[in-house]
XYZ file of N, CA and C in Angstrom:
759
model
N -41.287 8.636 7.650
C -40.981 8.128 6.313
C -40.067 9.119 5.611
N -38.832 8.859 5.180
C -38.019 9.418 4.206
C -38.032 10.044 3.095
N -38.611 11.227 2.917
C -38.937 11.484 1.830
C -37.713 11.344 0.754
N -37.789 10.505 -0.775
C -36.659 10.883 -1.893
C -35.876 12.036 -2.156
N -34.625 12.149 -2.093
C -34.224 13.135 -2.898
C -34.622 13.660 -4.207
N -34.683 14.743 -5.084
C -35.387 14.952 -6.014
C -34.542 14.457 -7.388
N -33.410 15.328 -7.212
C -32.149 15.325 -8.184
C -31.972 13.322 -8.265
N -31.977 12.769 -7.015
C -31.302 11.173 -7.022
C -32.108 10.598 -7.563
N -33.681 10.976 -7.583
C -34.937 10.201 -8.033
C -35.067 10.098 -9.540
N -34.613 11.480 -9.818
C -34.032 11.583 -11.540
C -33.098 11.096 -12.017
N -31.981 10.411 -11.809
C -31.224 9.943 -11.889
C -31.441 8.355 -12.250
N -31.613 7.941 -11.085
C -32.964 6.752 -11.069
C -33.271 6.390 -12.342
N -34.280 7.402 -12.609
C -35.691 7.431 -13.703
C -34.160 7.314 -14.738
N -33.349 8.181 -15.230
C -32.818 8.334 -16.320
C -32.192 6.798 -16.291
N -31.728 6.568 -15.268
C -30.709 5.242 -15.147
C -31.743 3.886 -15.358
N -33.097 4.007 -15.232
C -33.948 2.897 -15.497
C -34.172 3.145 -17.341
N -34.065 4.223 -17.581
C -34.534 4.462 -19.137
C -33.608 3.693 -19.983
N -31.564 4.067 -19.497
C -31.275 3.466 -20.110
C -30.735 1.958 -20.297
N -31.260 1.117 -19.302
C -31.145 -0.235 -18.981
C -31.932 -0.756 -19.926
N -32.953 0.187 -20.274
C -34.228 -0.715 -21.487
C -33.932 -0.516 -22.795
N -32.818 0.534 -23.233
C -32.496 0.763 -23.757
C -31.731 -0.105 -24.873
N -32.099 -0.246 -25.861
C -31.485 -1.319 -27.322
C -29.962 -0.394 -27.827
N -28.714 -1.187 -26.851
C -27.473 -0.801 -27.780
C -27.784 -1.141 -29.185
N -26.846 -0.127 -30.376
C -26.733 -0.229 -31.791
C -26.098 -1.818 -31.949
N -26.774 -2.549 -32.900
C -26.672 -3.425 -33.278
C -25.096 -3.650 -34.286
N -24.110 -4.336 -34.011
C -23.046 -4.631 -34.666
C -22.922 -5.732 -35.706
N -22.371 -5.455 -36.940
C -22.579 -6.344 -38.075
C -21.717 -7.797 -37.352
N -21.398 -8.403 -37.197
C -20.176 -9.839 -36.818
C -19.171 -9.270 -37.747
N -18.739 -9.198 -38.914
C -18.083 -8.531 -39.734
C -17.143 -7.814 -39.395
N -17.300 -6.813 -38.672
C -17.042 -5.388 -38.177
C -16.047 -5.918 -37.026
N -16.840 -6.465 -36.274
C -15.728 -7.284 -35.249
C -15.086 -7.781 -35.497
N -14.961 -8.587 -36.416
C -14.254 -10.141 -36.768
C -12.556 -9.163 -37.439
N -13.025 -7.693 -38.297
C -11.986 -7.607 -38.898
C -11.548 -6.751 -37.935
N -12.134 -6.137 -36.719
C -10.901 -5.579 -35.915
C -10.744 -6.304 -34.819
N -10.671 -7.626 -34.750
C -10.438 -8.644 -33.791
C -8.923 -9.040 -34.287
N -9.272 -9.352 -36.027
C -8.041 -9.583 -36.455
C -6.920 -8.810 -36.621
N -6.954 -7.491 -37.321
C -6.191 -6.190 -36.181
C -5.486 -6.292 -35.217
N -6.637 -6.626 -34.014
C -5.578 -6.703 -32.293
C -4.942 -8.463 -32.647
N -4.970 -8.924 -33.199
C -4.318 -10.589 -32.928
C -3.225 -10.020 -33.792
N -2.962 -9.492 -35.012
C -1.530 -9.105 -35.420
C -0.958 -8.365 -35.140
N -1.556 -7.353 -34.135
C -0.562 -6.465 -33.038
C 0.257 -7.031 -32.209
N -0.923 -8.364 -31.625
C -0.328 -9.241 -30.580
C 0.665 -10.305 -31.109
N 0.757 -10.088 -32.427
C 1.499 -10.925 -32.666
C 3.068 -10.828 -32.443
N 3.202 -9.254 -32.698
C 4.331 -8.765 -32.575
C 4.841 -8.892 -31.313
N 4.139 -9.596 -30.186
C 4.306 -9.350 -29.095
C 4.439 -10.552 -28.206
N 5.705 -11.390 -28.522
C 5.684 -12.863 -28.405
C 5.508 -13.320 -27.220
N 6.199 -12.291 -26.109
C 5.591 -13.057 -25.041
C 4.787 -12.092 -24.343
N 3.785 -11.532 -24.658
C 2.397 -11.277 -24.046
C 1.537 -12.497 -23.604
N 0.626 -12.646 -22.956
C -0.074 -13.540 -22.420
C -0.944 -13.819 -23.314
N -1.680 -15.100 -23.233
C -2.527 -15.305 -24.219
C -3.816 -14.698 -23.605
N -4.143 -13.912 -24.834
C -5.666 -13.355 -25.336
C -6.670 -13.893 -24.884
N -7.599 -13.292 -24.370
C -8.911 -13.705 -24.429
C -9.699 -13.402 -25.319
N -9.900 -14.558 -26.421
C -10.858 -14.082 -27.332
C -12.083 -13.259 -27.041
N -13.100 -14.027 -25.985
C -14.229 -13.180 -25.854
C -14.293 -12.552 -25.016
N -13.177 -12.112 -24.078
C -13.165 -10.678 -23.543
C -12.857 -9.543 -24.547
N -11.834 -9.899 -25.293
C -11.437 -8.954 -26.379
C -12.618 -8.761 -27.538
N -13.671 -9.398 -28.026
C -14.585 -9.335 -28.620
C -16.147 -8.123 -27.966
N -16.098 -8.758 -26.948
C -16.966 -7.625 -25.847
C -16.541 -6.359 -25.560
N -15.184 -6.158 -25.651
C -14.457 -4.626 -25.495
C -14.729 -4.263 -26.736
N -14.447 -4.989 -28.257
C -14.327 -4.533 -29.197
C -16.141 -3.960 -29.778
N -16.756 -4.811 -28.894
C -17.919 -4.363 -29.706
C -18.703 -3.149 -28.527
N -18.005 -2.948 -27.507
C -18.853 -1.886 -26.506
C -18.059 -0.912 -27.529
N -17.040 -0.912 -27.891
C -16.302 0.470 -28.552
C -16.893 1.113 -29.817
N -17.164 -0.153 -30.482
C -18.379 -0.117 -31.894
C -19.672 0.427 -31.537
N -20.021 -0.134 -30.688
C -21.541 0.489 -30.263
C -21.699 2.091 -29.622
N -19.927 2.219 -29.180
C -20.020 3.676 -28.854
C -20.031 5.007 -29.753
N -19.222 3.981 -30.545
C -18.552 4.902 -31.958
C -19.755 5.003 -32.530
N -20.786 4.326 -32.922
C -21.934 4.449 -33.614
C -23.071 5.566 -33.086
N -23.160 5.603 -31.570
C -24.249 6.665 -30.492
C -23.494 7.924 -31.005
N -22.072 7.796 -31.019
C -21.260 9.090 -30.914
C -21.519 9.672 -32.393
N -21.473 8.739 -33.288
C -21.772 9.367 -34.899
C -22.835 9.671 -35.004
N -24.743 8.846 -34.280
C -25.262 9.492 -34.793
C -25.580 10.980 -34.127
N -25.347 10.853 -32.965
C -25.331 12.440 -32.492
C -24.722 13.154 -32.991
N -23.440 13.077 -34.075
C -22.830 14.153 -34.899
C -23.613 14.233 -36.401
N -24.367 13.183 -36.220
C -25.082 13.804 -37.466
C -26.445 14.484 -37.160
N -26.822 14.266 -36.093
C -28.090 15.079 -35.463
C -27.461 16.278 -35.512
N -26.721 16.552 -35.113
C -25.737 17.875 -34.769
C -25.783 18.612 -36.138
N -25.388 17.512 -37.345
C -25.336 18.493 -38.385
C -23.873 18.773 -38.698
N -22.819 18.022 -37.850
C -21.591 18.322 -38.225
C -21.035 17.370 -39.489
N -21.579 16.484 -40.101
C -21.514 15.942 -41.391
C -21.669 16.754 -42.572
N -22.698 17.948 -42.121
C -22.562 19.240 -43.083
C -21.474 20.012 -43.087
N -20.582 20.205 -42.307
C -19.834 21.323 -42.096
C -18.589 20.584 -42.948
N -18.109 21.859 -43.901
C -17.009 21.830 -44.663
C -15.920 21.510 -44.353
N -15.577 21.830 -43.170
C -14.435 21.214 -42.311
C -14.151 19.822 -42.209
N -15.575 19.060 -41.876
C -15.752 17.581 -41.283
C -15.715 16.834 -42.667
N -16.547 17.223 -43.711
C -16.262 17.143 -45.230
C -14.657 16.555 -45.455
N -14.098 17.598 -45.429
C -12.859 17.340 -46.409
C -11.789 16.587 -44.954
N -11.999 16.691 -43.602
C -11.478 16.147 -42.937
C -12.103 14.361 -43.269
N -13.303 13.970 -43.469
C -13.367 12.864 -43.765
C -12.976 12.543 -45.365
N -12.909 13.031 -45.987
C -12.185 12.281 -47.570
C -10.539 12.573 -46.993
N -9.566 13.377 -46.256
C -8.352 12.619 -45.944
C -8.369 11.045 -44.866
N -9.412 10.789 -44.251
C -9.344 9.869 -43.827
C -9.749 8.926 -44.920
N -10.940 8.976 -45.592
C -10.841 7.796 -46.427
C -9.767 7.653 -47.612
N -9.226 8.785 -47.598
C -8.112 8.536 -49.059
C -7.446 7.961 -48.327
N -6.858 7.809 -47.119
C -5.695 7.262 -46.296
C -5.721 5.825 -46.080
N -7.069 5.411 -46.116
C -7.888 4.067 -45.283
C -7.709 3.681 -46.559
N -8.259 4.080 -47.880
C -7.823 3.245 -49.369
C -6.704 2.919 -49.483
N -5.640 3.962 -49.479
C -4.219 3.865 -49.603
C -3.627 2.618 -49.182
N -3.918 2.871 -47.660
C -3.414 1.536 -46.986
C -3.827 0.251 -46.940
N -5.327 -0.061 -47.474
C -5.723 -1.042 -47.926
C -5.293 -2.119 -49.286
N -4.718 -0.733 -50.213
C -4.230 -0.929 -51.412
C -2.824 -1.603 -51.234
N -2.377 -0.884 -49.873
C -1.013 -1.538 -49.793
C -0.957 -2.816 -49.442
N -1.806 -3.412 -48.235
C -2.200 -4.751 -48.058
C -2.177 -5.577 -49.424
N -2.950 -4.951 -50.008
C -3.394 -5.817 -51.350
C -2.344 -6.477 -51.801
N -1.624 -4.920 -52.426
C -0.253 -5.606 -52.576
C 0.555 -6.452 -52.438
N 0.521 -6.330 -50.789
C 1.688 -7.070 -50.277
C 1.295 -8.672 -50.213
N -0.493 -8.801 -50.413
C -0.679 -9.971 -50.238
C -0.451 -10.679 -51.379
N -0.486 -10.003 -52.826
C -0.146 -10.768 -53.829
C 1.011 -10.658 -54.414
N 1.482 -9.901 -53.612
C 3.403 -9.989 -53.848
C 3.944 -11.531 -53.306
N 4.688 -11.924 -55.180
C 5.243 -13.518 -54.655
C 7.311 -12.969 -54.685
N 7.635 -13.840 -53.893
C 8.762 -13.883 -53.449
C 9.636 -14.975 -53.259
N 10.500 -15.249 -54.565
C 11.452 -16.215 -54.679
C 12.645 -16.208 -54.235
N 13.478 -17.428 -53.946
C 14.505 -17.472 -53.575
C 15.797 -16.631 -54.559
N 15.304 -16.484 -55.032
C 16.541 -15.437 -56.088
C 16.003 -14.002 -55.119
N 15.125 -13.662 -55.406
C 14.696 -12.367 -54.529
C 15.797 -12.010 -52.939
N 15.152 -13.289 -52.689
C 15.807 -13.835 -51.000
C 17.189 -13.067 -51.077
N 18.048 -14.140 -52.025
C 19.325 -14.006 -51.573
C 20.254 -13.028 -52.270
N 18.911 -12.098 -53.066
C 19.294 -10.907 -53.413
C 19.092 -9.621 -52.040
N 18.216 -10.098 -51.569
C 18.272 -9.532 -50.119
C 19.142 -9.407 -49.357
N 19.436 -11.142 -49.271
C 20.485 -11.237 -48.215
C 22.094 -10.289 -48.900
N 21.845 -10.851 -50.132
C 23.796 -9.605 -50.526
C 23.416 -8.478 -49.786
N 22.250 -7.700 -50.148
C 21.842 -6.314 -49.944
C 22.502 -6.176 -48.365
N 22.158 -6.699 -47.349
C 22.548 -6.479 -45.850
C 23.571 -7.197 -45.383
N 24.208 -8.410 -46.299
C 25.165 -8.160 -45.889
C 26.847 -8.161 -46.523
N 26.567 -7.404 -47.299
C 27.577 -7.142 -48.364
C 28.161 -5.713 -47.815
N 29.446 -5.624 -47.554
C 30.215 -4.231 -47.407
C 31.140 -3.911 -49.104
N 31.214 -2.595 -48.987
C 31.874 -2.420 -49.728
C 33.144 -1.472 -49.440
N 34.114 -0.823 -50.315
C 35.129 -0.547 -49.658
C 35.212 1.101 -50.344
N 34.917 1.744 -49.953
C 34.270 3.182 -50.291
C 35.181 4.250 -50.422
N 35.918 4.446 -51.610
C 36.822 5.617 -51.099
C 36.458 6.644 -51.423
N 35.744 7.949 -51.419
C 35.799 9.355 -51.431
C 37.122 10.693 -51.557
N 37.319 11.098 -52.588
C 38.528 12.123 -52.740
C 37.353 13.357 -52.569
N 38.005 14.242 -51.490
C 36.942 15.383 -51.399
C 38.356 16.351 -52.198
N 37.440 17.484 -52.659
C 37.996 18.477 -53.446
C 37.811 19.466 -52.677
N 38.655 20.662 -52.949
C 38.041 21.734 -52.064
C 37.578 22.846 -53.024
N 37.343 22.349 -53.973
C 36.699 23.196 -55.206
C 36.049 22.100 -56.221
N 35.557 22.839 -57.456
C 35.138 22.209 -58.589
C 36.570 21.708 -59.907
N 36.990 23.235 -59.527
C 38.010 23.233 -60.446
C 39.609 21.921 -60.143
N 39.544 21.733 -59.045
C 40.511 20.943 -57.917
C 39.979 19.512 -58.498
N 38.350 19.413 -58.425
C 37.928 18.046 -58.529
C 38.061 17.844 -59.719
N 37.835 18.800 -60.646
C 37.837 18.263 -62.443
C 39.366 18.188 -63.148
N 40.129 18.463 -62.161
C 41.738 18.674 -62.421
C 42.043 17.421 -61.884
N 41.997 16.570 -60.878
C 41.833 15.457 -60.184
C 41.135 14.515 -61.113
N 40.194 14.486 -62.125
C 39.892 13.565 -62.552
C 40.468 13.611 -64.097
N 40.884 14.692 -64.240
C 41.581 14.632 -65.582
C 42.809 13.856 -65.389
N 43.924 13.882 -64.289
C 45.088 13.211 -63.842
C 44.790 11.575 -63.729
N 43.445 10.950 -63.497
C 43.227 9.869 -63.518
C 42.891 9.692 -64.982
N 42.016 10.205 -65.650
C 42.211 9.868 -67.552
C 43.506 9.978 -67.734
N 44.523 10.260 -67.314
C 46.040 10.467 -67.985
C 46.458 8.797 -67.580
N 45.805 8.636 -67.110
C 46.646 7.444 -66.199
C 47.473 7.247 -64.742
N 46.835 8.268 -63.835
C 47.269 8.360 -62.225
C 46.357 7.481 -61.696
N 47.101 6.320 -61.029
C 46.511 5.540 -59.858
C 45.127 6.200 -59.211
N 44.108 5.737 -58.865
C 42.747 6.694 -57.790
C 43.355 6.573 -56.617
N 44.246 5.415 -55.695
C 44.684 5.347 -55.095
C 45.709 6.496 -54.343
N 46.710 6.543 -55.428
C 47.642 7.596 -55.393
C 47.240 8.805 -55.404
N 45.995 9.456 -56.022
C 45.261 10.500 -56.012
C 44.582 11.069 -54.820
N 43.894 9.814 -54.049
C 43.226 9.673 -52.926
C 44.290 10.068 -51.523
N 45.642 9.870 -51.816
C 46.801 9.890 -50.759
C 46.941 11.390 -50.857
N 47.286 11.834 -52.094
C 47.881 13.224 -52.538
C 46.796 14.561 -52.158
N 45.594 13.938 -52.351
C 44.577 15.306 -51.950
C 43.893 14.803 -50.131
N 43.971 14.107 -49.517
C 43.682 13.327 -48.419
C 44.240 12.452 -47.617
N 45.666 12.619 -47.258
C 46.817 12.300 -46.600
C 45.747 11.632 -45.908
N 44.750 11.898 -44.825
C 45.054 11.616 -43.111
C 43.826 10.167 -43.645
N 43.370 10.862 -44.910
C 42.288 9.807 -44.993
C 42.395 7.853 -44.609
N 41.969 7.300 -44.381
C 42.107 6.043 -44.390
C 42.752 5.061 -45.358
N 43.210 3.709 -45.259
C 43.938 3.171 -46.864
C 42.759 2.445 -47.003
N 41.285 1.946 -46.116
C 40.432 1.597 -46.742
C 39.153 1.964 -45.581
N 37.952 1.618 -46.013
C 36.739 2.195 -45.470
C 35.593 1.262 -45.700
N 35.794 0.130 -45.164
C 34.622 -0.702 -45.496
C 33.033 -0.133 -44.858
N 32.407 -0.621 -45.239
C 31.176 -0.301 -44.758
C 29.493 -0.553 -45.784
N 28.263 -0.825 -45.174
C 27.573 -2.149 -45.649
C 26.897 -0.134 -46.624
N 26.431 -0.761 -48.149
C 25.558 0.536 -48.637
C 24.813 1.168 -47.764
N 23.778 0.200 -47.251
C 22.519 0.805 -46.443
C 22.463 1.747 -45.148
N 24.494 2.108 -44.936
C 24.678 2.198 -44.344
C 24.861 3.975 -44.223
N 24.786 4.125 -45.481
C 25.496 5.493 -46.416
C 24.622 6.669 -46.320
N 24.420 7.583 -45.970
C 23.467 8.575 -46.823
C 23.294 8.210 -47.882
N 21.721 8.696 -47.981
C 20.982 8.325 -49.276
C 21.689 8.898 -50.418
N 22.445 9.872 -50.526
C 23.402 10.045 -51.816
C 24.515 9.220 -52.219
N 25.065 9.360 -50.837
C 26.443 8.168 -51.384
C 25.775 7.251 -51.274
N 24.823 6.196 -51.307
C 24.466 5.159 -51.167
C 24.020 4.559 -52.750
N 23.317 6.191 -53.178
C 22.726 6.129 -54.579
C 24.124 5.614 -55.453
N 24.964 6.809 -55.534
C 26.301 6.679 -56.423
C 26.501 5.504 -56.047
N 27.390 4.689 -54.819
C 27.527 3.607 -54.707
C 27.196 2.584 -55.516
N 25.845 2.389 -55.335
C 25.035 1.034 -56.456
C 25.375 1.657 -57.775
N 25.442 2.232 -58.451
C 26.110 3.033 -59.744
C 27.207 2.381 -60.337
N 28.125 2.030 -59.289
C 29.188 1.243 -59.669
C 29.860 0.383 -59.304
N 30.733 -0.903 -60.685
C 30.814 -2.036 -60.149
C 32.584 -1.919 -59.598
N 32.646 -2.999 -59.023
C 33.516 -3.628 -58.393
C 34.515 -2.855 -58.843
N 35.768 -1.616 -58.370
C 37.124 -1.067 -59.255
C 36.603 0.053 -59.842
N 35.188 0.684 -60.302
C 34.818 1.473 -60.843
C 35.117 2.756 -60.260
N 35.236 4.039 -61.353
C 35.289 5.069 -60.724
C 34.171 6.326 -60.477
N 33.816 6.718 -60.024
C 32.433 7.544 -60.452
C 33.763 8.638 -61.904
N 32.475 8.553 -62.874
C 32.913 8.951 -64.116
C 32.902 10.797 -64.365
N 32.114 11.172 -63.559
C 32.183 13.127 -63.076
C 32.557 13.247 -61.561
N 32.627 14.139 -61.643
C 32.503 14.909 -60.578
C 31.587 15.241 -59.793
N 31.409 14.808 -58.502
C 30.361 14.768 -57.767
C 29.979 16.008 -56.801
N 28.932 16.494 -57.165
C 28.685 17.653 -56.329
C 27.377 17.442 -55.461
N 27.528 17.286 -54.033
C 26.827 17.430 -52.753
C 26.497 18.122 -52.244
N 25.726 19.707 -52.103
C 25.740 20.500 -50.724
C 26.821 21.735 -51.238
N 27.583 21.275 -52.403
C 28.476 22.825 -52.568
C 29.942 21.736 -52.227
N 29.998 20.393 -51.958
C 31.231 19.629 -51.846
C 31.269 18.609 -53.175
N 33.091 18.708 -53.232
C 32.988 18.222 -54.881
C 33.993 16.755 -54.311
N 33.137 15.614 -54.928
C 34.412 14.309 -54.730
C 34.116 13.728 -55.904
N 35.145 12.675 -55.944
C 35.803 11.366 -56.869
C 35.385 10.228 -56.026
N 34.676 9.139 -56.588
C 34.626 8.058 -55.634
C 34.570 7.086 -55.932
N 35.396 6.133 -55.652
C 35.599 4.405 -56.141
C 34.810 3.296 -54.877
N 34.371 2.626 -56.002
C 34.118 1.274 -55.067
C 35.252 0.357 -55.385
N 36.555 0.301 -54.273
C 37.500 -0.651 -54.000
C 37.904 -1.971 -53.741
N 36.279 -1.977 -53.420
C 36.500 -3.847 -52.830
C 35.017 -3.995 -52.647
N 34.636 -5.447 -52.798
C 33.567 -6.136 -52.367
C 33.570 -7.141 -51.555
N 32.863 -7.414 -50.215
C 32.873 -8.816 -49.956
C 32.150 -8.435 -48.754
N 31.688 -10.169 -48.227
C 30.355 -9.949 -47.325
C 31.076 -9.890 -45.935
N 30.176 -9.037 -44.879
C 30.778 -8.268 -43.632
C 30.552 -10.148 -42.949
N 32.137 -9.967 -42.681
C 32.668 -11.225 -41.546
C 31.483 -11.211 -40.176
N 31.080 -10.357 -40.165
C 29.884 -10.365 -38.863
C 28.405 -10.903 -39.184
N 28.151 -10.955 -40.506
C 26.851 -11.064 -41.109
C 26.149 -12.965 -40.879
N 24.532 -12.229 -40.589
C 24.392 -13.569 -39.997
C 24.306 -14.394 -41.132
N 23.987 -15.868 -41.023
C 23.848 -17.016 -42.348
C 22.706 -16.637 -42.826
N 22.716 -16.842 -43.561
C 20.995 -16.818 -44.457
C 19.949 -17.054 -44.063
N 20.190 -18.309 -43.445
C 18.490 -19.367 -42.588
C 18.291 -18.554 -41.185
N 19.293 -17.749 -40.769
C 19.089 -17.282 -39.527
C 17.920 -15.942 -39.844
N 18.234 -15.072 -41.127
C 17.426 -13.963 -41.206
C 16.102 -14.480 -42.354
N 16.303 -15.381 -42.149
C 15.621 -15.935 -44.038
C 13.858 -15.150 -44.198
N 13.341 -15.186 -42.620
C 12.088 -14.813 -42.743
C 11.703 -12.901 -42.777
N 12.798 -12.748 -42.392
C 13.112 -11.438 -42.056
C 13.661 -10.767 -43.481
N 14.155 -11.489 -44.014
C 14.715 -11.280 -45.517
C 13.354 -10.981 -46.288
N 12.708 -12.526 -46.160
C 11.419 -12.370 -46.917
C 10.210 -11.103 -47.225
N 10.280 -10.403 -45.595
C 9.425 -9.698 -45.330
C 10.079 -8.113 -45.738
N 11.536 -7.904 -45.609
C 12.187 -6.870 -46.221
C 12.242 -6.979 -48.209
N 11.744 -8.049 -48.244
C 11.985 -8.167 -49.863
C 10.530 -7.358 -50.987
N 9.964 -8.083 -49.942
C 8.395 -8.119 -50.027
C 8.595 -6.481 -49.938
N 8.623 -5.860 -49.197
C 7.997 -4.415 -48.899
C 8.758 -3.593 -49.858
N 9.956 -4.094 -50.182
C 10.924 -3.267 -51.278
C 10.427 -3.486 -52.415
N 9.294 -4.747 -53.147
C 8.691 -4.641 -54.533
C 7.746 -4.175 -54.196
N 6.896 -4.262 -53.332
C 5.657 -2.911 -53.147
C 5.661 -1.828 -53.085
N 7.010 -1.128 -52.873
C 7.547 0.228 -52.955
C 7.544 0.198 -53.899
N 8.480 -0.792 -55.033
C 8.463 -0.303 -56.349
C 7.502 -0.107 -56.661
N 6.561 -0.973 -57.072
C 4.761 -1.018 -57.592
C 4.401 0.201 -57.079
N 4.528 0.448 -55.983
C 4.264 2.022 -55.558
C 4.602 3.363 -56.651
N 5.921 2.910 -56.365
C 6.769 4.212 -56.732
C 6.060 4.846 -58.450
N 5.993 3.501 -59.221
C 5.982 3.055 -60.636
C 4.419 4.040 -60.688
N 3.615 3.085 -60.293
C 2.028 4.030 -60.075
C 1.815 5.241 -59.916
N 2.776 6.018 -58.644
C 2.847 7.479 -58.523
C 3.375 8.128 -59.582
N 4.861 7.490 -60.452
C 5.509 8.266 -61.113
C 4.598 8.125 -62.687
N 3.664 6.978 -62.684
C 2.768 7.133 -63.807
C 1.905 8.274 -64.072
N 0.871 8.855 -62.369
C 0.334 9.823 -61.794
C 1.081 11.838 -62.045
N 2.688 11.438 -62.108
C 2.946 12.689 -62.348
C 3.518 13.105 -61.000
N 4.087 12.123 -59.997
C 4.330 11.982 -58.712
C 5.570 11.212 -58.655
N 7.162 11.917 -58.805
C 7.751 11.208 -57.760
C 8.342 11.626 -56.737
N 8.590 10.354 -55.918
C 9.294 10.703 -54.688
C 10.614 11.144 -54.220
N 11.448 10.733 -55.443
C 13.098 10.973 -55.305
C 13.118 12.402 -55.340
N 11.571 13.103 -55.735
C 12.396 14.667 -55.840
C 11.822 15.556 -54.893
N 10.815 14.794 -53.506
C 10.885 15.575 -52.787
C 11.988 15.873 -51.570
């Protein structure tokens, strides 16, 4: 007769203990909202195969039931006390609010067709950008005094920037965030009214021309895509507005 191994017999015993064993019980709740989670991941993902709901429900809840064994052994542990785990969990929940807040947002953000096809100018509108670089301050404020006299910007633009281009189309969004700023600043023929200083570089800069880039798709082609870029640009604002109420803005980091 064979006597058992000792070590395998324990094993056994441990492996029968935990078969009787009651996994942590999962709210339906809990699942349901990170079920919905993986279905708008998958959404992004048009031709993935279709889902199995209740395979994906059974993964989702062995992971829940793990996450739960695994927490309470960190609180047996006592690492819920430790100062570290403390302030490491309030950046996770300030983060988890944050982004919840943003949902919110976005779900009660309404979006009209004026919005739309204020969008649509936005991407696909070029403009015709001319830049006079100076090679000083004194060069650039001498340069814009010759245009208060009455010198062409044109003619100005030739005289300090020969090789430069006779025009420069190109869409705003396309710009560094500085020239992009000045840009929207001014309308159609306008001149920037100072002297612009960048980095220690001094220019003059006109918007020359307007009109929408010959490549740009029709409207109905981006229309949903519009929608969803419109949407996230008034939740920024609402954002922005809230922080800068707070004593927080962003343009100046």
């Amino acid at each position: 007769m064979k006597k058992s191994i000792p070590w395998l017999a324990g094993l056994s015993i441990m492996a029968a203990g935990l078969a009787f064993a009651d996994a942590p019980k999962i709210d339906s709740q809990r699942i349901n909202v990170m079920l919905k989670q993986i279905e708008r991941q998958m959404q992004t993902q048009p031709d993935a195969p279709a889902p199995d709901k209740a395979e994906i429900q059974k993964e989702i809840t062995l992971r829940l039931q793990s996450a739960e064994i695994l927490k309470a052994e960190a609180i047996k542990a006592g690492l819920d006390k430790q100062p570290d785990t403390q302030a490491a969990w309030q950046n996770v929940q300030a983060q988890f609010y944050a982004a919840q807040y943003v949902d919110y947002l976005a779900a009660k953000t309404e979006i009209n067709d004026s919005d739309l096809r204020r969008q649509y100018e936005q991407v696909s509108q070029e403009i015709n950008l001319l830049p006079i670089v100076f090679p000083s301050k004194e060069a650039a404020e001498e340069g814009l005094t010759k245009l208060k006299k009455g010198l062409a910007y044109e003619t100005l633009y030739k005289q300090v920037n020969p090789e430069a281009p006779a025009s420069n189309w190109t869409n705003p969004q396309q710009l560094p965030p500085e020239f992009a700023q000045l840009a929207s600043q001014l309308k159609n023929g306008q001149i920037s009214p100072n002297v612009i200083n960048i980095d220690g570089h001094f220019f003059l800069l006109k918007v020359a021309g307007m009109r929408q880039a010959p490549n740009a798709p029709a409207f109905n082609q981006i229309k949903e895509q519009l929608h969803e870029q419109a949407k996230q640009q008034k939740v920024q604002e609402q954002i922005n507005q809230l922080l800068q109420k707070n004593g927080i803005s962003l343009n100046e980091q």
